[in-house]
PDB file of C-alpha atoms in Angstrom:
ATOM      1  CA  UNK A   1      11.134  12.782  -5.337  1.00 47.00           C
ATOM      2  CA  UNK A   2      11.287  15.675  -2.881  1.00 51.00           C
ATOM      3  CA  UNK A   3      13.515  17.866  -5.154  1.00 56.00           C
ATOM      4  CA  UNK A   4      11.111  18.003  -8.202  1.00 55.00           C
ATOM      5  CA  UNK A   5       8.104  18.632  -5.665  1.00 55.00           C
ATOM      6  CA  UNK A   6      10.019  21.621  -4.414  1.00 59.00           C
ATOM      7  CA  UNK A   7      10.880  22.911  -7.683  1.00 58.00           C
ATOM      8  CA  UNK A   8       7.338  22.552  -8.907  1.00 59.00           C
ATOM      9  CA  UNK A   9       6.061  24.396  -5.742  1.00 63.00           C
ATOM     10  CA  UNK A  10       8.569  27.306  -6.481  1.00 67.00           C
ATOM     11  CA  UNK A  11       7.448  27.407 -10.036  1.00 64.00           C
ATOM     12  CA  UNK A  12       3.785  27.743  -8.898  1.00 62.00           C
ATOM     13  CA  UNK A  13       4.698  30.601  -6.436  1.00 66.00           C
ATOM     14  CA  UNK A  14       6.656  32.307  -9.173  1.00 67.00           C
ATOM     15  CA  UNK A  15       3.638  32.160 -11.586  1.00 64.00           C
ATOM     16  CA  UNK A  16       1.305  33.514  -8.848  1.00 64.00           C
ATOM     17  CA  UNK A  17       3.624  36.528  -8.349  1.00 67.00           C
ATOM     18  CA  UNK A  18       3.783  37.188 -12.115  1.00 64.00           C
ATOM     19  CA  UNK A  19       0.122  37.106 -12.302  1.00 62.00           C
ATOM     20  CA  UNK A  20      -0.195  39.547  -9.516  1.00 62.00           C
ATOM     21  CA  UNK A  21       2.178  41.981 -11.240  1.00 63.00           C
ATOM     22  CA  UNK A  22       0.477  41.634 -14.528  1.00 57.00           C
ATOM     23  CA  UNK A  23      -2.764  42.299 -13.027  1.00 58.00           C
ATOM     24  CA  UNK A  24      -1.630  45.378 -11.242  1.00 57.00           C
ATOM     25  CA  UNK A  25      -0.117  46.673 -14.526  1.00 58.00           C
ATOM     26  CA  UNK A  26      -3.439  46.061 -16.221  1.00 55.00           C
ATOM     27  CA  UNK A  27      -5.374  47.878 -13.472  1.00 53.00           C
ATOM     28  CA  UNK A  28      -3.011  50.901 -13.710  1.00 53.00           C
ATOM     29  CA  UNK A  29      -3.272  51.108 -17.431  1.00 54.00           C
ATOM     30  CA  UNK A  30      -0.991  52.330 -19.935  1.00 51.00           C
ATOM     31  CA  UNK A  31      -2.511  55.488 -20.385  1.00 48.00           C
ATOM     32  CA  UNK A  32      -1.359  56.781 -17.071  1.00 50.00           C
ATOM     33  CA  UNK A  33       2.223  56.409 -18.414  1.00 44.00           C
ATOM     34  CA  UNK A  34       1.634  58.840 -21.196  1.00 45.00           C
ATOM     35  CA  UNK A  35      -0.934  61.337 -19.660  1.00 49.00           C
ATOM     36  CA  UNK A  36       0.699  61.965 -16.344  1.00 49.00           C
ATOM     37  CA  UNK A  37       1.668  65.395 -15.100  1.00 54.00           C
ATOM     38  CA  UNK A  38       5.379  64.601 -15.616  1.00 51.00           C
ATOM     39  CA  UNK A  39       8.049  66.714 -14.250  1.00 52.00           C
ATOM     40  CA  UNK A  40       7.032  70.311 -13.149  1.00 55.00           C
ATOM     41  CA  UNK A  41       8.655  73.205 -14.602  1.00 51.00           C
ATOM     42  CA  UNK A  42       9.076  76.432 -12.453  1.00 49.00           C
ATOM     43  CA  UNK A  43       6.855  79.156 -13.005  1.00 51.00           C
ATOM     44  CA  UNK A  44       9.704  81.673 -13.447  1.00 51.00           C
ATOM     45  CA  UNK A  45      11.227  79.809 -16.344  1.00 48.00           C
ATOM     46  CA  UNK A  46       7.953  78.786 -17.931  1.00 47.00           C
ATOM     47  CA  UNK A  47       6.802  82.637 -17.844  1.00 47.00           C
ATOM     48  CA  UNK A  48      10.151  83.827 -19.367  1.00 46.00           C
ATOM     49  CA  UNK A  49      10.190  81.156 -22.024  1.00 44.00           C
ATOM     50  CA  UNK A  50       6.615  81.752 -22.962  1.00 46.00           C
ATOM     51  CA  UNK A  51       7.173  85.455 -23.236  1.00 48.00           C
ATOM     52  CA  UNK A  52      10.167  85.190 -25.262  1.00 50.00           C
ATOM     53  CA  UNK A  53       9.412  82.044 -27.513  1.00 47.00           C
ATOM     54  CA  UNK A  54       7.285  82.739 -30.424  1.00 51.00           C
ATOM     55  CA  UNK A  55       4.390  80.397 -31.550  1.00 47.00           C
ATOM     56  CA  UNK A  56       5.759  77.871 -34.063  1.00 50.00           C
ATOM     57  CA  UNK A  57       4.531  77.539 -37.662  1.00 48.00           C
ATOM     58  CA  UNK A  58       2.158  74.887 -36.675  1.00 51.00           C
ATOM     59  CA  UNK A  59       0.655  77.007 -33.798  1.00 54.00           C
ATOM     60  CA  UNK A  60       1.622  74.636 -30.949  1.00 51.00           C
ATOM     61  CA  UNK A  61       3.462  75.608 -27.796  1.00 54.00           C
ATOM     62  CA  UNK A  62       5.499  73.262 -25.617  1.00 53.00           C
ATOM     63  CA  UNK A  63       2.868  72.970 -23.033  1.00 52.00           C
ATOM     64  CA  UNK A  64       0.464  71.663 -25.803  1.00 52.00           C
ATOM     65  CA  UNK A  65       2.923  68.986 -26.795  1.00 49.00           C
ATOM     66  CA  UNK A  66       3.612  67.892 -23.221  1.00 49.00           C
ATOM     67  CA  UNK A  67      -0.244  67.611 -22.634  1.00 53.00           C
ATOM     68  CA  UNK A  68      -1.070  65.729 -25.657  1.00 59.00           C
ATOM     69  CA  UNK A  69      -2.524  62.194 -25.302  1.00 65.00           C
ATOM     70  CA  UNK A  70      -1.106  59.156 -27.170  1.00 69.00           C
ATOM     71  CA  UNK A  71      -3.109  58.049 -30.213  1.00 76.00           C
ATOM     72  CA  UNK A  72      -6.003  55.813 -29.522  1.00 82.00           C
ATOM     73  CA  UNK A  73      -4.426  52.774 -31.395  1.00 76.00           C
ATOM     74  CA  UNK A  74      -1.489  52.972 -29.058  1.00 74.00           C
ATOM     75  CA  UNK A  75      -3.629  52.799 -25.979  1.00 75.00           C
ATOM     76  CA  UNK A  76      -5.623  49.809 -27.353  1.00 79.00           C
ATOM     77  CA  UNK A  77      -2.453  47.984 -28.500  1.00 79.00           C
ATOM     78  CA  UNK A  78      -1.106  48.253 -24.949  1.00 79.00           C
ATOM     79  CA  UNK A  79      -4.204  47.130 -23.432  1.00 81.00           C
ATOM     80  CA  UNK A  80      -4.410  44.032 -25.758  1.00 82.00           C
ATOM     81  CA  UNK A  81      -0.667  43.395 -24.935  1.00 83.00           C
ATOM     82  CA  UNK A  82      -1.323  43.546 -21.269  1.00 78.00           C
ATOM     83  CA  UNK A  83      -4.315  41.446 -21.369  1.00 79.00           C
ATOM     84  CA  UNK A  84      -2.383  38.805 -23.391  1.00 82.00           C
ATOM     85  CA  UNK A  85       0.523  38.621 -20.976  1.00 80.00           C
ATOM     86  CA  UNK A  86      -1.819  38.410 -18.059  1.00 76.00           C
ATOM     87  CA  UNK A  87      -3.847  35.452 -19.713  1.00 78.00           C
ATOM     88  CA  UNK A  88      -0.493  33.731 -20.573  1.00 81.00           C
ATOM     89  CA  UNK A  89       0.731  33.988 -17.102  1.00 76.00           C
ATOM     90  CA  UNK A  90      -2.454  32.668 -15.767  1.00 75.00           C
ATOM     91  CA  UNK A  91      -2.363  29.861 -18.062  1.00 80.00           C
ATOM     92  CA  UNK A  92       1.257  28.968 -17.103  1.00 76.00           C
ATOM     93  CA  UNK A  93       0.248  29.143 -13.451  1.00 74.00           C
ATOM     94  CA  UNK A  94      -2.771  26.596 -14.175  1.00 78.00           C
ATOM     95  CA  UNK A  95      -0.501  24.410 -16.184  1.00 77.00           C
ATOM     96  CA  UNK A  96       2.134  24.149 -13.373  1.00 74.00           C
ATOM     97  CA  UNK A  97      -0.488  23.586 -10.862  1.00 77.00           C
ATOM     98  CA  UNK A  98      -2.013  20.765 -12.687  1.00 74.00           C
ATOM     99  CA  UNK A  99       1.504  19.189 -13.308  1.00 75.00           C
ATOM    100  CA  UNK A 100       2.320  19.504  -9.464  1.00 71.00           C
ATOM    101  CA  UNK A 101      -1.017  17.821  -8.751  1.00 72.00           C
ATOM    102  CA  UNK A 102      -0.433  14.973 -11.050  1.00 70.00           C
ATOM    103  CA  UNK A 103       3.122  14.470  -9.898  1.00 70.00           C
ATOM    104  CA  UNK A 104       1.901  14.285  -6.195  1.00 69.00           C
ATOM    105  CA  UNK A 105      -0.839  11.988  -7.063  1.00 62.00           C
ATOM    106  CA  UNK A 106       1.511   9.648  -8.975  1.00 62.00           C
ATOM    107  CA  UNK A 107       4.017   9.547  -6.057  1.00 58.00           C
ATOM    108  CA  UNK A 108       1.249   8.954  -3.392  1.00 55.00           C
ATOM    109  CA  UNK A 109      -0.208   6.239  -5.719  1.00 56.00           C
ATOM    110  CA  UNK A 110       3.192   4.627  -5.985  1.00 53.00           C
ATOM    111  CA  UNK A 111       3.733   4.895  -2.220  1.00 56.00           C
ATOM    112  CA  UNK A 112       0.406   3.278  -1.456  1.00 52.00           C
ATOM    113  CA  UNK A 113       1.086   0.303  -3.928  1.00 45.00           C
ATOM    114  CA  UNK A 114       4.377  -0.267  -2.117  1.00 51.00           C
ATOM    115  CA  UNK A 115       2.854  -0.188   1.165  1.00 49.00           C
ATOM    116  CA  UNK A 116       0.036  -2.606  -0.076  1.00 46.00           C
ATOM    117  CA  UNK A 117       2.741  -4.857  -1.471  1.00 43.00           C
ATOM    118  CA  UNK A 118       4.716  -5.009   1.629  1.00 41.00           C
ATOM    119  CA  UNK A 119       1.406  -5.350   3.892  1.00 43.00           C
ATOM    120  CA  UNK A 120       0.465  -8.448   1.672  1.00 43.00           C
ATOM    121  CA  UNK A 121       3.875 -10.011   1.810  1.00 44.00           C
ATOM    122  CA  UNK A 122       3.872  -9.621   5.609  1.00 42.00           C
ATOM    123  CA  UNK A 123       0.283 -11.132   5.849  1.00 48.00           C
ATOM    124  CA  UNK A 124       1.336 -14.078   3.656  1.00 50.00           C
ATOM    125  CA  UNK A 125       4.280 -14.784   5.819  1.00 52.00           C
ATOM    126  CA  UNK A 126       2.141 -14.645   8.870  1.00 75.00           C
ATOM    127  CA  UNK A 127      -0.418 -17.049   7.561  1.00 79.00           C
ATOM    128  CA  UNK A 128       2.379 -19.471   6.549  1.00 84.00           C
ATOM    129  CA  UNK A 129       3.925 -19.226  10.175  1.00 87.00           C
ATOM    130  CA  UNK A 130       0.333 -19.750  11.937  1.00 89.00           C
ATOM    131  CA  UNK A 131      -0.427 -22.723   9.579  1.00 90.00           C
ATOM    132  CA  UNK A 132       3.187 -24.336  10.109  1.00 90.00           C
ATOM    133  CA  UNK A 133       2.678 -23.721  13.859  1.00 91.00           C
ATOM    134  CA  UNK A 134      -0.719 -25.432  13.938  1.00 91.00           C
ATOM    135  CA  UNK A 135       0.516 -28.235  11.761  1.00 91.00           C
ATOM    136  CA  UNK A 136       3.392 -28.764  14.070  1.00 91.00           C
ATOM    137  CA  UNK A 137       1.261 -28.874  17.165  1.00 92.00           C
ATOM    138  CA  UNK A 138      -1.073 -31.504  15.526  1.00 92.00           C
ATOM    139  CA  UNK A 139       1.870 -33.610  13.868  1.00 92.00           C
ATOM    140  CA  UNK A 140       2.157 -36.286  16.602  1.00 93.00           C
ATOM    141  CA  UNK A 141      -1.708 -36.810  16.789  1.00 94.00           C
ATOM    142  CA  UNK A 142      -2.041 -36.944  12.990  1.00 94.00           C
ATOM    143  CA  UNK A 143       0.797 -39.465  12.712  1.00 93.00           C
ATOM    144  CA  UNK A 144      -0.766 -41.418  15.474  1.00 95.00           C
ATOM    145  CA  UNK A 145      -4.215 -41.507  13.799  1.00 95.00           C
ATOM    146  CA  UNK A 146      -2.740 -42.604  10.362  1.00 95.00           C
ATOM    147  CA  UNK A 147      -0.523 -45.414  11.839  1.00 94.00           C
ATOM    148  CA  UNK A 148      -3.381 -46.801  14.085  1.00 92.00           C
ATOM    149  CA  UNK A 149      -6.605 -48.543  13.415  1.00 91.00           C
ATOM    150  CA  UNK A 150      -8.037 -49.970  10.126  1.00 95.00           C
ATOM    151  CA  UNK A 151      -6.222 -48.470   7.029  1.00 95.00           C
ATOM    152  CA  UNK A 152      -9.585 -46.908   5.450  1.00 96.00           C
ATOM    153  CA  UNK A 153     -10.595 -45.151   8.470  1.00 95.00           C
ATOM    154  CA  UNK A 154      -7.092 -43.983   9.375  1.00 96.00           C
ATOM    155  CA  UNK A 155      -6.386 -42.329   5.950  1.00 96.00           C
ATOM    156  CA  UNK A 156      -9.919 -40.513   6.203  1.00 95.00           C
ATOM    157  CA  UNK A 157      -9.192 -39.334   9.650  1.00 95.00           C
ATOM    158  CA  UNK A 158      -5.686 -38.155   8.693  1.00 95.00           C
ATOM    159  CA  UNK A 159      -7.047 -35.823   6.083  1.00 95.00           C
ATOM    160  CA  UNK A 160      -9.775 -34.628   8.386  1.00 94.00           C
ATOM    161  CA  UNK A 161      -6.977 -33.419  10.845  1.00 94.00           C
ATOM    162  CA  UNK A 162      -6.028 -30.762   8.286  1.00 93.00           C
ATOM    163  CA  UNK A 163      -9.406 -29.239   8.737  1.00 91.00           C
ATOM    164  CA  UNK A 164      -8.763 -28.813  12.512  1.00 91.00           C
ATOM    165  CA  UNK A 165      -5.275 -27.560  11.898  1.00 93.00           C
ATOM    166  CA  UNK A 166      -6.956 -24.870   9.716  1.00 92.00           C
ATOM    167  CA  UNK A 167      -9.039 -23.776  12.467  1.00 89.00           C
ATOM    168  CA  UNK A 168      -6.328 -23.587  14.920  1.00 90.00           C
ATOM    169  CA  UNK A 169      -4.394 -21.260  12.367  1.00 90.00           C
ATOM    170  CA  UNK A 170      -7.573 -18.927  12.217  1.00 88.00           C
ATOM    171  CA  UNK A 171      -8.814 -20.095   8.970  1.00 88.00           C
ATOM    172  CA  UNK A 172     -12.600 -20.416   9.139  1.00 83.00           C
ATOM    173  CA  UNK A 173     -14.454 -22.684   6.923  1.00 84.00           C
ATOM    174  CA  UNK A 174     -16.602 -20.693   4.308  1.00 85.00           C
ATOM    175  CA  UNK A 175     -20.251 -21.457   3.680  1.00 87.00           C
ATOM    176  CA  UNK A 176     -19.551 -22.888   0.160  1.00 88.00           C
ATOM    177  CA  UNK A 177     -16.505 -24.910   1.107  1.00 88.00           C
ATOM    178  CA  UNK A 178     -16.335 -28.491   1.870  1.00 88.00           C
ATOM    179  CA  UNK A 179     -13.767 -29.841   4.471  1.00 82.00           C
ATOM    180  CA  UNK A 180     -11.509 -31.024   1.610  1.00 86.00           C
ATOM    181  CA  UNK A 181     -11.673 -27.382   0.083  1.00 91.00           C
ATOM    182  CA  UNK A 182     -10.714 -25.996   3.515  1.00 90.00           C
ATOM    183  CA  UNK A 183      -7.929 -28.355   3.877  1.00 90.00           C
ATOM    184  CA  UNK A 184      -6.559 -27.445   0.311  1.00 92.00           C
ATOM    185  CA  UNK A 185      -6.928 -23.844   0.856  1.00 93.00           C
ATOM    186  CA  UNK A 186      -4.665 -24.216   4.128  1.00 92.00           C
ATOM    187  CA  UNK A 187      -2.220 -26.369   2.571  1.00 92.00           C
ATOM    188  CA  UNK A 188      -2.156 -23.975  -0.712  1.00 90.00           C
ATOM    189  CA  UNK A 189      -1.516 -20.923   1.677  1.00 89.00           C
ATOM    190  CA  UNK A 190       1.310 -22.810   3.400  1.00 88.00           C
ATOM    191  CA  UNK A 191       2.819 -23.359  -0.130  1.00 84.00           C
ATOM    192  CA  UNK A 192       3.667 -27.038   0.669  1.00 90.00           C
ATOM    193  CA  UNK A 193       4.593 -29.875  -1.590  1.00 92.00           C
ATOM    194  CA  UNK A 194       1.488 -29.879  -3.975  1.00 92.00           C
ATOM    195  CA  UNK A 195       2.377 -33.252  -5.499  1.00 94.00           C
ATOM    196  CA  UNK A 196       2.318 -34.886  -2.075  1.00 94.00           C
ATOM    197  CA  UNK A 197      -0.945 -32.872  -1.225  1.00 94.00           C
ATOM    198  CA  UNK A 198      -2.514 -34.461  -4.594  1.00 94.00           C
ATOM    199  CA  UNK A 199      -1.444 -37.967  -3.637  1.00 96.00           C
ATOM    200  CA  UNK A 200      -2.895 -37.778  -0.059  1.00 96.00           C
ATOM    201  CA  UNK A 201      -6.107 -36.217  -1.413  1.00 95.00           C
ATOM    202  CA  UNK A 202      -6.494 -39.205  -3.671  1.00 96.00           C
ATOM    203  CA  UNK A 203      -5.950 -41.707  -1.039  1.00 96.00           C
ATOM    204  CA  UNK A 204      -8.514 -39.825   1.126  1.00 96.00           C
ATOM    205  CA  UNK A 205     -11.049 -39.977  -1.624  1.00 94.00           C
ATOM    206  CA  UNK A 206     -10.215 -43.565  -2.468  1.00 95.00           C
ATOM    207  CA  UNK A 207     -10.705 -44.621   1.146  1.00 95.00           C
ATOM    208  CA  UNK A 208     -13.880 -42.722   1.764  1.00 91.00           C
ATOM    209  CA  UNK A 209     -15.692 -43.243  -1.433  1.00 93.00           C
ATOM    210  CA  UNK A 210     -14.561 -46.468  -3.057  1.00 89.00           C
ATOM    211  CA  UNK A 211     -15.988 -49.822  -2.456  1.00 86.00           C
ATOM    212  CA  UNK A 212     -12.806 -51.775  -2.853  1.00 89.00           C
ATOM    213  CA  UNK A 213     -10.528 -52.847  -0.203  1.00 91.00           C
ATOM    214  CA  UNK A 214      -8.091 -50.096   1.187  1.00 93.00           C
ATOM    215  CA  UNK A 215      -5.057 -51.975   2.938  1.00 94.00           C
ATOM    216  CA  UNK A 216      -1.533 -51.281   4.181  1.00 95.00           C
ATOM    217  CA  UNK A 217      -0.297 -50.470   0.671  1.00 95.00           C
ATOM    218  CA  UNK A 218      -2.394 -47.371   0.663  1.00 96.00           C
ATOM    219  CA  UNK A 219      -1.520 -46.668   4.354  1.00 96.00           C
ATOM    220  CA  UNK A 220       2.144 -46.617   3.581  1.00 96.00           C
ATOM    221  CA  UNK A 221       1.574 -44.250   0.542  1.00 96.00           C
ATOM    222  CA  UNK A 222      -0.318 -41.976   2.823  1.00 96.00           C
ATOM    223  CA  UNK A 223       2.283 -41.963   5.464  1.00 96.00           C
ATOM    224  CA  UNK A 224       5.038 -41.028   2.726  1.00 96.00           C
ATOM    225  CA  UNK A 225       2.785 -38.147   1.344  1.00 95.00           C
ATOM    226  CA  UNK A 226       2.317 -36.836   4.836  1.00 95.00           C
ATOM    227  CA  UNK A 227       5.976 -36.976   5.556  1.00 94.00           C
ATOM    228  CA  UNK A 228       6.699 -34.979   2.436  1.00 94.00           C
ATOM    229  CA  UNK A 229       4.060 -32.390   3.071  1.00 93.00           C
ATOM    230  CA  UNK A 230       5.588 -31.906   6.609  1.00 90.00           C
ATOM    231  CA  UNK A 231       9.128 -31.537   5.254  1.00 89.00           C
ATOM    232  CA  UNK A 232       7.888 -28.752   2.711  1.00 88.00           C
ATOM    233  CA  UNK A 233       6.220 -26.938   5.754  1.00 80.00           C
ATOM    234  CA  UNK A 234       9.553 -27.022   7.732  1.00 60.00           C
ATOM    235  CA  UNK A 235      11.265 -25.760   4.621  1.00 48.00           C
ATOM    236  CA  UNK A 236       8.902 -22.739   4.482  1.00 41.00           C
ATOM    237  CA  UNK A 237       9.594 -21.834   8.188  1.00 39.00           C
TER     238      UNK A 237
END
């Protein structure tokens, strides 16, 4: 990426030099090339030549030829050509400058995208590590709650432990979120076994909102789902 940028910068510098030279030539003007004094002839030679040389048939001496101006159309043509060259050089410089700016903009944009992607990956990894650490710290207490007491309350309390783990991992509950939504957001960020999460969530809703009996069968299912969730967290770490 550096080599094309250097080449483009050199091209811009060359175009600038060309524009300066063309502008200088345009300011000098072509007429000075044809109407200058030219080489000087010694007075002695001129006097001798003038005295000895007769006037030609056209009535024009050598001095008259040397001092004659070029035709008007020649001067106009040279001015037009010089102006066209100057405009072409200026247009080329502008074009090269635009290409350089676009190349640099693309390079910086790609670099920013790569940096953002890398930052996002590191942040995601940090989130998973924090969540895994918070879940590991609460693993014994969550298992104790699920194994003890009445099955309905145990399952409900087990699910609520996820909300406490999310807080320990630095995930604040949003205003519009329920406790279950916060737990799901944490578990989704940890990239755990989603089938096990779905099963444990179903058991939690059944234990909390249903009117029928919730017994040891549901507790055993919850213990199995929690074990699968922990295993998937360990695989992430």
